[in-house]
GROMACS .gro file of N, CA and C in nm:
model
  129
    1UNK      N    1  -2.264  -5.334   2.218
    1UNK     CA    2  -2.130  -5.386   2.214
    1UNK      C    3  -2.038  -5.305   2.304
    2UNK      N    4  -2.024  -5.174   2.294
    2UNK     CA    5  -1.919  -5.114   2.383
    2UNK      C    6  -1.983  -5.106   2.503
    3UNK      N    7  -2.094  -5.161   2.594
    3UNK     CA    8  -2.153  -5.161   2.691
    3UNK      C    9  -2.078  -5.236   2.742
    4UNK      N   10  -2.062  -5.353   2.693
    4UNK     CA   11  -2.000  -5.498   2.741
    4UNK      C   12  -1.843  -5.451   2.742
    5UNK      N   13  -1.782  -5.397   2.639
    5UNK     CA   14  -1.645  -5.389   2.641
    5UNK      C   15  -1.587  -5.207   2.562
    6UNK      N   16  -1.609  -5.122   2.674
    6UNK     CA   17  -1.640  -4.948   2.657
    6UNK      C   18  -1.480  -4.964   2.630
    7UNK      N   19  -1.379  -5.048   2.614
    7UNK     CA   20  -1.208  -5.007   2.562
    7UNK      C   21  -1.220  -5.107   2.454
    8UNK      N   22  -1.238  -5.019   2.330
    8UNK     CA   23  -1.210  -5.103   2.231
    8UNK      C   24  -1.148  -5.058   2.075
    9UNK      N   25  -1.058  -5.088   1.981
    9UNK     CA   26  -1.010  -5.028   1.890
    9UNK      C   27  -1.121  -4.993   1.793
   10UNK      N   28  -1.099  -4.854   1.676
   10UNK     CA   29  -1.119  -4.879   1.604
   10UNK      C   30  -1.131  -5.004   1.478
   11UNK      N   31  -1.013  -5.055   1.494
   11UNK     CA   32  -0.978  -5.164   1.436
   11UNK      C   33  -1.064  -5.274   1.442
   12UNK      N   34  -1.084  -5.300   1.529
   12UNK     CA   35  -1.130  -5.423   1.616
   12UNK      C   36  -1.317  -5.376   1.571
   13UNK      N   37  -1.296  -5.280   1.619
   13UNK     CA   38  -1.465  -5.223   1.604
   13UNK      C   39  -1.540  -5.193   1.500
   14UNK      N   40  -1.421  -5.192   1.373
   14UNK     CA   41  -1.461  -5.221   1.218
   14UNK      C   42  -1.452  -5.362   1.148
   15UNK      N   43  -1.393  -5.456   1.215
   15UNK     CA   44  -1.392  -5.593   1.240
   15UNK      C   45  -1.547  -5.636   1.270
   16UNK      N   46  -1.576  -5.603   1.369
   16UNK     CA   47  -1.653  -5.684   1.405
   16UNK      C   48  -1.774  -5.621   1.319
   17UNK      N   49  -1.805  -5.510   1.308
   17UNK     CA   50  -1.912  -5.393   1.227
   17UNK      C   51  -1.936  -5.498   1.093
   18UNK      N   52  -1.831  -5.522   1.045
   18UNK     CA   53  -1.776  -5.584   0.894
   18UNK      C   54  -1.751  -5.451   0.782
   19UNK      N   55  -1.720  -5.341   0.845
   19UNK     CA   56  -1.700  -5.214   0.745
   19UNK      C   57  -1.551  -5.232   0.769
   20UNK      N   58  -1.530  -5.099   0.678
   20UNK     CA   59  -1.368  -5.102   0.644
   20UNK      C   60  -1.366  -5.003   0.738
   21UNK      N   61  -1.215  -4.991   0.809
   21UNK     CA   62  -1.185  -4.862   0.919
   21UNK      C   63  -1.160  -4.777   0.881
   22UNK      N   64  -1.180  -4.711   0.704
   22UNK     CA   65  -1.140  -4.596   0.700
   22UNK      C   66  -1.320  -4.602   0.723
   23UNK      N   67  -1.397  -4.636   0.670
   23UNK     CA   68  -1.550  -4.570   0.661
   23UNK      C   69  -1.589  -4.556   0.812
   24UNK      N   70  -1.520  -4.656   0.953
   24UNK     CA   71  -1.548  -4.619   1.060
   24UNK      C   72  -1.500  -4.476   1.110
   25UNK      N   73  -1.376  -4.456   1.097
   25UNK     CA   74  -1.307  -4.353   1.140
   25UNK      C   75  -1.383  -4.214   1.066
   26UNK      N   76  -1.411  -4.219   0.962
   26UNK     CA   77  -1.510  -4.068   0.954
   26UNK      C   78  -1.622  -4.106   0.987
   27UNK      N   79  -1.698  -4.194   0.990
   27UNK     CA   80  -1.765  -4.180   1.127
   27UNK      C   81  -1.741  -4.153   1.258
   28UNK      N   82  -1.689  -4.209   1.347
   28UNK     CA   83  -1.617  -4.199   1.424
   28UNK      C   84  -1.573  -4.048   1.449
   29UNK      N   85  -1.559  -3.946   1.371
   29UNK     CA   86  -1.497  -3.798   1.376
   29UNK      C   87  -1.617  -3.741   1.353
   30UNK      N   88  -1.722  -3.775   1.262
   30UNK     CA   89  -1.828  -3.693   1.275
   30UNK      C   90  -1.941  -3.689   1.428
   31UNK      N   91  -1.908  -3.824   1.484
   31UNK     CA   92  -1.966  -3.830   1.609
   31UNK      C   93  -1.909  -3.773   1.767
   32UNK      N   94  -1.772  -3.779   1.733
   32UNK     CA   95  -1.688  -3.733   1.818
   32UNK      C   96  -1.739  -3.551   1.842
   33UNK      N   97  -1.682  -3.460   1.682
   33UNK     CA   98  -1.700  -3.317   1.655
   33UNK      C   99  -1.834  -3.327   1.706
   34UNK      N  100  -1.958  -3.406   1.698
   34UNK     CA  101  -2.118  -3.369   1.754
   34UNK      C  102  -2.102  -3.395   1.880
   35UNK      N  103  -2.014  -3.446   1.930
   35UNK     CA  104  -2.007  -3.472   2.082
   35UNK      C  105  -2.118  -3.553   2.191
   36UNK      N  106  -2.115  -3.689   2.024
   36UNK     CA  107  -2.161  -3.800   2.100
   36UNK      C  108  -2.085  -3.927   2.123
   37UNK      N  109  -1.990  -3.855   2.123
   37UNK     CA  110  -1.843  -3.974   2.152
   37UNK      C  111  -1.751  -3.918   2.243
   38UNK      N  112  -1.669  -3.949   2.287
   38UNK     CA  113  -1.498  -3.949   2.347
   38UNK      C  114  -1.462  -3.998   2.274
   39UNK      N  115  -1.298  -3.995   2.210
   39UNK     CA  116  -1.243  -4.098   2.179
   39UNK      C  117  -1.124  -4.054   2.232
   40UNK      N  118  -1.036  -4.175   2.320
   40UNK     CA  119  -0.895  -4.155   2.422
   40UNK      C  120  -0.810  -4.258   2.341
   41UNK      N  121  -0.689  -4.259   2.342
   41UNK     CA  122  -0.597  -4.386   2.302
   41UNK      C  123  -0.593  -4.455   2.416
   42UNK      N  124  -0.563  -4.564   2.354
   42UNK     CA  125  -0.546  -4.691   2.478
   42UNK      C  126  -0.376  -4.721   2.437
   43UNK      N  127  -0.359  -4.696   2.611
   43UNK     CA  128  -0.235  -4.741   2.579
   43UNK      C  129  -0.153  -4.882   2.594
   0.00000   0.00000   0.00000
């Protein structure tokens, strides 16, 4: 999925997952701190 579209919200990216964005977002921080993520704001 982020291959096709690498700018995309959390929001949007727990949408489509079908999880809730708080359960993405600590994900999301545990992958980031292991430093298999970036995460930038879009502005």
């Amino acid at each position: 999925m982020l291959r096709l579209k690498s700018k995309i919200t959390a929001k949007d990216l727990s949408y489509i997952l079908g999880i809730r964005q708080q359960s993405l977002n600590e994900t999301l921080q545990k992958l980031e701190k292991e430093g298999y993520i970036v995460r930038t704001p879009i502005p």
